[in-house]
């Protein structure tokens, strides 16, 4: 006798109790909240570091960090942020080397300091004229005390 079958008043083995008929069996999909999908795809070839922030906050952070790297020459931040901001700093210096009005307006639209953009466009050609990219360097430092996050210094070459 099957354990628990006597609790239902079944003294003999009944196959209808163990296997329900096809008409009784309906598959129910798991329910998810409205607007959510339970399918998760792999992020192949998606190199953008999301930094745990929504897109608008991530863009504001990249603008602020790239402005400060160009202003001070070097800043200390987390390793992932340093690697993410390196692309934007290199792009600003490439725009400054071009020196056209369109490039200047693009740089003014990205960086927060207008005077810093003008200073960058004046100095970039003589400082980076012979270099084709790679205007920044990321140096790893000791982990941050408190949460042990990997830290780095990003500096202009």
Short mmCIF file of C-alpha atoms in Angstrom, two decimals, residues 27-139:
data_model
loop_
_atom_site.label_atom_id
_atom_site.label_comp_id
_atom_site.label_asym_id
_atom_site.label_seq_id
_atom_site.Cartn_x
_atom_site.Cartn_y
_atom_site.Cartn_z
CA UNK A 27 0.32 22.87 -17.45
CA UNK A 28 0.37 26.27 -15.83
CA UNK A 29 3.08 28.73 -16.77
CA UNK A 30 4.74 30.44 -13.83
CA UNK A 31 3.28 33.85 -13.31
CA UNK A 32 5.50 36.89 -13.24
CA UNK A 33 4.66 40.47 -12.29
CA UNK A 34 3.32 42.67 -15.06
CA UNK A 35 6.01 43.95 -17.38
CA UNK A 36 8.65 41.49 -16.17
CA UNK A 37 10.08 38.61 -18.10
CA UNK A 38 11.45 35.51 -16.44
CA UNK A 39 13.66 34.64 -19.41
CA UNK A 40 17.21 35.80 -18.91
CA UNK A 41 19.53 35.87 -21.87
CA UNK A 42 23.31 35.86 -21.79
CA UNK A 43 25.06 39.19 -22.35
CA UNK A 44 27.36 38.13 -25.17
CA UNK A 45 29.45 40.94 -26.68
CA UNK A 46 28.02 43.58 -24.37
CA UNK A 47 31.14 45.18 -22.97
CA UNK A 48 29.52 48.26 -21.43
CA UNK A 49 30.06 48.33 -17.68
CA UNK A 50 26.69 49.10 -16.12
CA UNK A 51 28.22 50.15 -12.78
CA UNK A 52 25.02 49.27 -10.92
CA UNK A 53 23.30 52.44 -12.12
CA UNK A 54 20.52 53.39 -14.52
CA UNK A 55 21.59 54.83 -17.88
CA UNK A 56 21.06 58.50 -16.95
CA UNK A 57 23.04 58.25 -13.72
CA UNK A 58 25.78 56.26 -15.48
CA UNK A 59 26.09 58.96 -18.15
CA UNK A 60 26.25 61.72 -15.53
CA UNK A 61 28.95 59.80 -13.64
CA UNK A 62 31.02 59.34 -16.81
CA UNK A 63 30.70 63.02 -17.68
CA UNK A 64 31.77 64.08 -14.18
CA UNK A 65 34.68 61.66 -14.00
CA UNK A 66 35.99 62.54 -17.46
CA UNK A 67 35.76 66.26 -16.63
CA UNK A 68 37.73 65.75 -13.42
CA UNK A 69 40.40 63.59 -15.07
CA UNK A 70 41.03 66.29 -17.65
CA UNK A 71 40.96 69.04 -14.99
CA UNK A 72 43.31 67.41 -12.46
CA UNK A 73 45.34 65.07 -14.66
CA UNK A 74 44.76 62.11 -12.35
CA UNK A 75 42.02 60.89 -10.05
CA UNK A 76 41.56 57.91 -7.76
CA UNK A 77 38.42 55.82 -8.27
CA UNK A 78 37.37 52.20 -8.47
CA UNK A 79 39.02 50.02 -11.11
CA UNK A 80 35.83 49.39 -13.06
CA UNK A 81 34.95 53.09 -13.16
CA UNK A 82 38.49 53.96 -14.26
CA UNK A 83 38.30 51.46 -17.12
CA UNK A 84 34.88 52.77 -18.12
CA UNK A 85 35.84 56.47 -18.09
CA UNK A 86 39.07 55.86 -20.04
CA UNK A 87 37.06 55.61 -23.28
CA UNK A 88 35.41 58.99 -22.76
CA UNK A 89 38.61 60.82 -21.78
CA UNK A 90 40.38 59.46 -24.86
CA UNK A 91 37.46 60.60 -27.00
CA UNK A 92 37.59 64.14 -25.59
CA UNK A 93 41.33 64.38 -26.33
CA UNK A 94 40.75 63.05 -29.85
CA UNK A 95 38.13 65.74 -30.37
CA UNK A 96 40.55 68.37 -29.04
CA UNK A 97 43.26 67.20 -31.44
CA UNK A 98 40.85 67.60 -34.34
CA UNK A 99 40.13 71.16 -33.25
CA UNK A 100 37.18 71.82 -35.56
CA UNK A 101 34.12 73.76 -34.51
CA UNK A 102 32.01 70.60 -34.63
CA UNK A 103 34.46 68.79 -32.35
CA UNK A 104 34.50 71.71 -29.95
CA UNK A 105 30.70 71.71 -29.74
CA UNK A 106 30.66 67.96 -29.13
CA UNK A 107 33.16 68.39 -26.29
CA UNK A 108 31.15 71.28 -24.84
CA UNK A 109 28.08 69.04 -24.86
CA UNK A 110 29.88 66.33 -22.89
CA UNK A 111 32.13 68.13 -20.38
CA UNK A 112 30.74 70.25 -17.59
CA UNK A 113 33.32 73.08 -17.65
CA UNK A 114 33.38 75.40 -20.67
CA UNK A 115 36.73 76.97 -19.77
CA UNK A 116 38.28 73.53 -19.36
CA UNK A 117 37.18 72.62 -22.89
CA UNK A 118 38.86 75.73 -24.29
CA UNK A 119 42.06 74.99 -22.36
CA UNK A 120 42.02 71.37 -23.56
CA UNK A 121 41.62 72.41 -27.19
CA UNK A 122 44.56 74.82 -26.90
CA UNK A 123 46.96 72.33 -25.28
CA UNK A 124 45.99 69.00 -26.86
CA UNK A 125 47.72 69.41 -30.21
CA UNK A 126 51.17 70.13 -28.78
CA UNK A 127 50.87 67.56 -25.97
CA UNK A 128 49.31 64.65 -27.89
CA UNK A 129 50.13 65.53 -31.52
CA UNK A 130 52.42 62.55 -32.11
CA UNK A 131 50.29 60.01 -30.20
CA UNK A 132 47.51 58.03 -31.88
CA UNK A 133 45.32 57.07 -28.94
CA UNK A 134 46.12 55.71 -25.51
CA UNK A 135 46.03 59.07 -23.78
CA UNK A 136 45.23 57.64 -20.34
CA UNK A 137 46.87 55.15 -18.01
CA UNK A 138 45.10 53.05 -15.37
CA UNK A 139 47.25 52.06 -12.39
#
